[in-house]
C-alpha positions as a Markdown table, in Angstrom:
| # | Residue | x | y | z |
|---|---|---|---|---|
| 1 | Unk | 0.0 | 0.0 | 0.0 |
| 2 | Unk | 2.8 | 2.4 | 0.9 |
| 3 | Unk | 4.5 | 1.6 | -2.4 |
| 4 | Unk | 1.4 | 2.5 | -4.4 |
| 5 | Unk | 1.2 | 5.9 | -2.5 |
| 6 | Unk | 4.8 | 6.6 | -3.2 |
| 7 | Unk | 4.4 | 5.7 | -6.9 |
| 8 | Unk | 1.3 | 8.0 | -7.2 |
| 9 | Unk | 3.2 | 10.8 | -5.4 |
| 10 | Unk | 6.2 | 10.4 | -7.8 |
| 11 | Unk | 3.8 | 10.3 | -10.8 |
| 12 | Unk | 2.1 | 13.5 | -9.7 |
| 13 | Unk | 5.5 | 15.1 | -9.1 |
| 14 | Unk | 6.7 | 14.2 | -12.6 |
| 15 | Unk | 3.5 | 15.4 | -14.2 |
| 16 | Unk | 3.7 | 18.7 | -12.2 |
| 17 | Unk | 7.4 | 19.1 | -13.3 |
| 18 | Unk | 6.5 | 18.4 | -17.0 |
| 19 | Unk | 3.6 | 20.9 | -16.8 |
| 20 | Unk | 5.9 | 23.6 | -15.3 |
| 21 | Unk | 8.6 | 23.0 | -17.9 |
| 22 | Unk | 5.9 | 23.3 | -20.7 |
| 23 | Unk | 4.6 | 26.5 | -19.2 |
| 24 | Unk | 8.1 | 28.0 | -18.9 |
| 25 | Unk | 8.8 | 27.0 | -22.6 |
| 26 | Unk | 5.5 | 28.6 | -23.6 |
| 27 | Unk | 6.3 | 31.8 | -21.7 |
| 28 | Unk | 9.8 | 32.0 | -23.2 |
| 29 | Unk | 8.3 | 31.5 | -26.7 |
| 30 | Unk | 5.7 | 34.1 | -26.1 |
| 31 | Unk | 8.2 | 36.6 | -24.8 |
| 32 | Unk | 10.5 | 35.9 | -27.8 |
| 33 | Unk | 7.6 | 36.4 | -30.2 |
| 34 | Unk | 6.7 | 39.7 | -28.5 |
| 35 | Unk | 10.2 | 41.0 | -28.8 |
| 36 | Unk | 10.4 | 39.9 | -32.4 |
| 37 | Unk | 7.2 | 41.8 | -33.2 |
| 38 | Unk | 8.3 | 44.9 | -31.3 |
| 39 | Unk | 11.8 | 45.0 | -32.7 |
| 40 | Unk | 11.3 | 43.9 | -36.3 |
| 41 | Unk | 7.7 | 44.6 | -37.2 |
| 42 | Unk | 6.6 | 47.7 | -35.3 |
| 43 | Unk | 8.9 | 50.0 | -37.4 |
| 44 | Unk | 7.1 | 48.9 | -40.6 |
| 45 | Unk | 3.6 | 49.6 | -39.4 |
| 46 | Unk | 3.0 | 53.3 | -39.7 |
| 47 | Unk | -0.1 | 54.2 | -41.8 |
| 48 | Unk | -1.5 | 57.7 | -42.0 |
| 49 | Unk | -5.1 | 57.5 | -43.2 |
| 50 | Unk | -5.4 | 61.3 | -43.5 |
| 51 | Unk | -2.7 | 61.4 | -46.2 |
| 52 | Unk | -4.1 | 58.5 | -48.2 |
| 53 | Unk | -5.4 | 59.5 | -51.6 |
| 54 | Unk | -8.2 | 57.5 | -53.2 |
| 55 | Unk | -7.9 | 56.7 | -56.9 |
| 56 | Unk | -11.4 | 58.1 | -57.7 |
| 57 | Unk | -13.1 | 59.0 | -60.9 |
| 58 | Unk | -12.7 | 62.6 | -62.1 |
| 59 | Unk | -15.7 | 64.6 | -63.4 |
| 60 | Unk | -15.2 | 67.4 | -66.0 |
| 61 | Unk | -17.9 | 70.0 | -66.2 |
| 62 | Unk | -18.6 | 72.7 | -68.7 |
| 63 | Unk | -20.8 | 75.8 | -68.4 |
| 64 | Unk | -23.5 | 76.3 | -71.1 |
| 65 | Unk | -24.7 | 79.7 | -72.4 |
| 66 | Unk | -27.2 | 80.0 | -69.5 |
| 67 | Unk | -24.5 | 79.4 | -66.9 |
| 68 | Unk | -25.5 | 75.9 | -66.0 |
| 69 | Unk | -22.9 | 73.3 | -65.3 |
| 70 | Unk | -23.1 | 70.3 | -67.6 |
| 71 | Unk | -21.2 | 67.0 | -67.1 |
| 72 | Unk | -18.9 | 66.9 | -70.1 |
| 73 | Unk | -16.7 | 63.9 | -69.4 |
| 74 | Unk | -15.5 | 61.4 | -66.8 |
| 75 | Unk | -11.9 | 60.2 | -66.4 |
| 76 | Unk | -10.9 | 57.1 | -64.5 |
| 77 | Unk | -8.1 | 54.5 | -64.4 |
| 78 | Unk | -8.6 | 50.7 | -64.3 |
| 79 | Unk | -11.6 | 51.1 | -61.9 |
| 80 | Unk | -14.5 | 53.6 | -62.0 |
| 81 | Unk | -14.7 | 54.6 | -58.4 |
| 82 | Unk | -17.1 | 57.3 | -57.2 |
| 83 | Unk | -17.1 | 58.4 | -53.5 |
| 84 | Unk | -20.4 | 57.8 | -51.7 |
| 85 | Unk | -20.9 | 59.1 | -48.1 |
| 86 | Unk | -22.0 | 56.5 | -45.6 |
| 87 | Unk | -25.3 | 58.2 | -45.0 |
| 88 | Unk | -26.1 | 57.8 | -48.7 |
| 89 | Unk | -25.7 | 54.0 | -48.6 |
| 90 | Unk | -29.0 | 52.3 | -47.7 |
| 91 | Unk | -29.0 | 50.7 | -44.3 |
| 92 | Unk | -30.0 | 47.3 | -45.7 |
| 93 | Unk | -26.9 | 47.4 | -48.0 |
| 94 | Unk | -24.7 | 48.3 | -45.0 |
| 95 | Unk | -26.1 | 45.4 | -42.9 |
| 96 | Unk | -25.8 | 42.9 | -45.8 |
| 97 | Unk | -22.2 | 43.9 | -46.4 |
| 98 | Unk | -21.3 | 43.6 | -42.8 |
| 99 | Unk | -23.1 | 40.3 | -42.3 |
| 100 | Unk | -21.3 | 38.8 | -45.3 |
| 101 | Unk | -17.8 | 40.2 | -44.8 |
| 102 | Unk | -17.5 | 40.4 | -41.0 |
| 103 | Unk | -20.6 | 39.4 | -38.9 |
| 104 | Unk | -19.0 | 40.4 | -35.6 |
| 105 | Unk | -17.8 | 43.8 | -37.0 |
| 106 | Unk | -19.3 | 45.8 | -34.1 |
| 107 | Unk | -18.1 | 43.4 | -31.4 |
| 108 | Unk | -14.3 | 43.3 | -32.0 |
| 109 | Unk | -11.5 | 45.9 | -31.9 |
| 110 | Unk | -10.3 | 45.3 | -35.5 |
| 111 | Unk | -9.4 | 41.6 | -35.2 |
| 112 | Unk | -11.9 | 38.8 | -34.9 |
| 113 | Unk | -9.8 | 36.4 | -32.8 |
| 114 | Unk | -12.2 | 33.5 | -33.3 |
| 115 | Unk | -11.9 | 33.7 | -37.1 |
| 116 | Unk | -8.2 | 34.4 | -36.9 |
| 117 | Unk | -7.5 | 31.3 | -34.7 |
| 118 | Unk | -9.7 | 29.2 | -37.0 |
| 119 | Unk | -7.8 | 30.4 | -40.1 |
| 120 | Unk | -4.4 | 29.8 | -38.4 |
| 121 | Unk | -5.5 | 26.3 | -37.4 |
| 122 | Unk | -6.7 | 25.7 | -40.9 |
| 123 | Unk | -3.4 | 27.0 | -42.3 |
| 124 | Unk | -1.4 | 24.5 | -40.3 |
| 125 | Unk | -3.9 | 21.6 | -40.3 |
| 126 | Unk | -6.1 | 22.0 | -43.3 |
| 127 | Unk | -9.6 | 20.8 | -42.2 |
| 128 | Unk | -11.8 | 22.8 | -44.5 |
| 129 | Unk | -11.2 | 23.8 | -48.1 |
| 130 | Unk | -12.1 | 27.4 | -49.0 |
| 131 | Unk | -11.9 | 28.5 | -45.4 |
| 132 | Unk | -11.4 | 32.3 | -45.4 |
| 133 | Unk | -8.3 | 34.1 | -44.1 |
| 134 | Unk | -10.2 | 35.4 | -41.0 |
| 135 | Unk | -9.7 | 39.0 | -42.1 |
| 136 | Unk | -12.1 | 41.6 | -40.7 |
| 137 | Unk | -13.3 | 44.6 | -42.7 |
| 138 | Unk | -10.7 | 46.7 | -40.9 |
| 139 | Unk | -8.0 | 44.2 | -41.9 |
| 140 | Unk | -9.2 | 44.2 | -45.5 |
| 141 | Unk | -9.0 | 48.0 | -45.5 |
| 142 | Unk | -5.4 | 47.9 | -44.2 |
| 143 | Unk | -4.5 | 45.3 | -46.9 |
| 144 | Unk | -6.0 | 47.6 | -49.6 |
| 145 | Unk | -4.3 | 50.7 | -48.2 |
| 146 | Unk | -0.8 | 49.1 | -48.0 |
| 147 | Unk | -1.1 | 47.0 | -51.2 |
| 148 | Unk | 0.5 | 44.1 | -49.3 |
| 149 | Unk | -1.1 | 40.8 | -50.4 |
| 150 | Unk | 1.5 | 38.1 | -50.0 |
| 151 | Unk | 0.4 | 35.1 | -47.9 |
| 152 | Unk | 2.8 | 35.2 | -44.9 |
| 153 | Unk | 2.6 | 35.1 | -41.2 |
| 154 | Unk | 4.7 | 38.3 | -41.0 |
| 155 | Unk | 2.2 | 40.3 | -43.2 |
| 156 | Unk | -0.8 | 38.9 | -41.1 |
| 157 | Unk | 0.9 | 40.0 | -37.9 |
| 158 | Unk | 1.5 | 43.5 | -39.3 |
| 159 | Unk | -2.1 | 43.7 | -40.5 |
| 160 | Unk | -3.4 | 42.7 | -37.1 |
| 161 | Unk | -1.3 | 45.3 | -35.3 |
| 162 | Unk | -2.4 | 48.0 | -37.8 |
| 163 | Unk | -6.0 | 47.0 | -37.6 |
| 164 | Unk | -6.1 | 47.3 | -33.8 |
| 165 | Unk | -4.3 | 50.6 | -33.9 |
| 166 | Unk | -6.7 | 52.0 | -36.6 |
| 167 | Unk | -9.7 | 51.0 | -34.5 |
| 168 | Unk | -8.3 | 52.8 | -31.5 |
| 169 | Unk | -7.9 | 55.9 | -33.6 |
| 170 | Unk | -11.1 | 55.8 | -35.7 |
| 171 | Unk | -14.6 | 54.7 | -35.1 |
| 172 | Unk | -16.4 | 51.9 | -36.9 |
| 173 | Unk | -18.3 | 54.4 | -39.2 |
| 174 | Unk | -15.0 | 56.0 | -40.3 |
């Protein structure tokens, strides 16, 4: 009976030791990852939304004999983009866009961690074909602003940091 108690005690001691070693390794890895992000990725993250210029369509007007402005021509590049204020977009269209692209848009701070973790898991252990990248609307905006579209962990980390910073600086409507 005493031998069984000692064996149980040793087993618990070994399990506790293994658990502590695993926790220490995880803490060291997390600290190393944080230092890497801070040292190597933070310097590449600045985005100034106020200086960003949209590639919008230009409208050329002429004035007729009565002094009325008449649309004469439109100029655009590869895409015909016309700015529309948020209040001019029907509520149903806004709701449909959010429900399709980022259903928890109003619940997160720029990153939907549930979708991000699912995408990361699917990246390493493919369990579902066609599973999205987990990007939120804010992350898609960052991707469009920066033009970065390579599939890499480094880009995704930069995108996550930028998205959380943008949502601290700007509201959801912005």
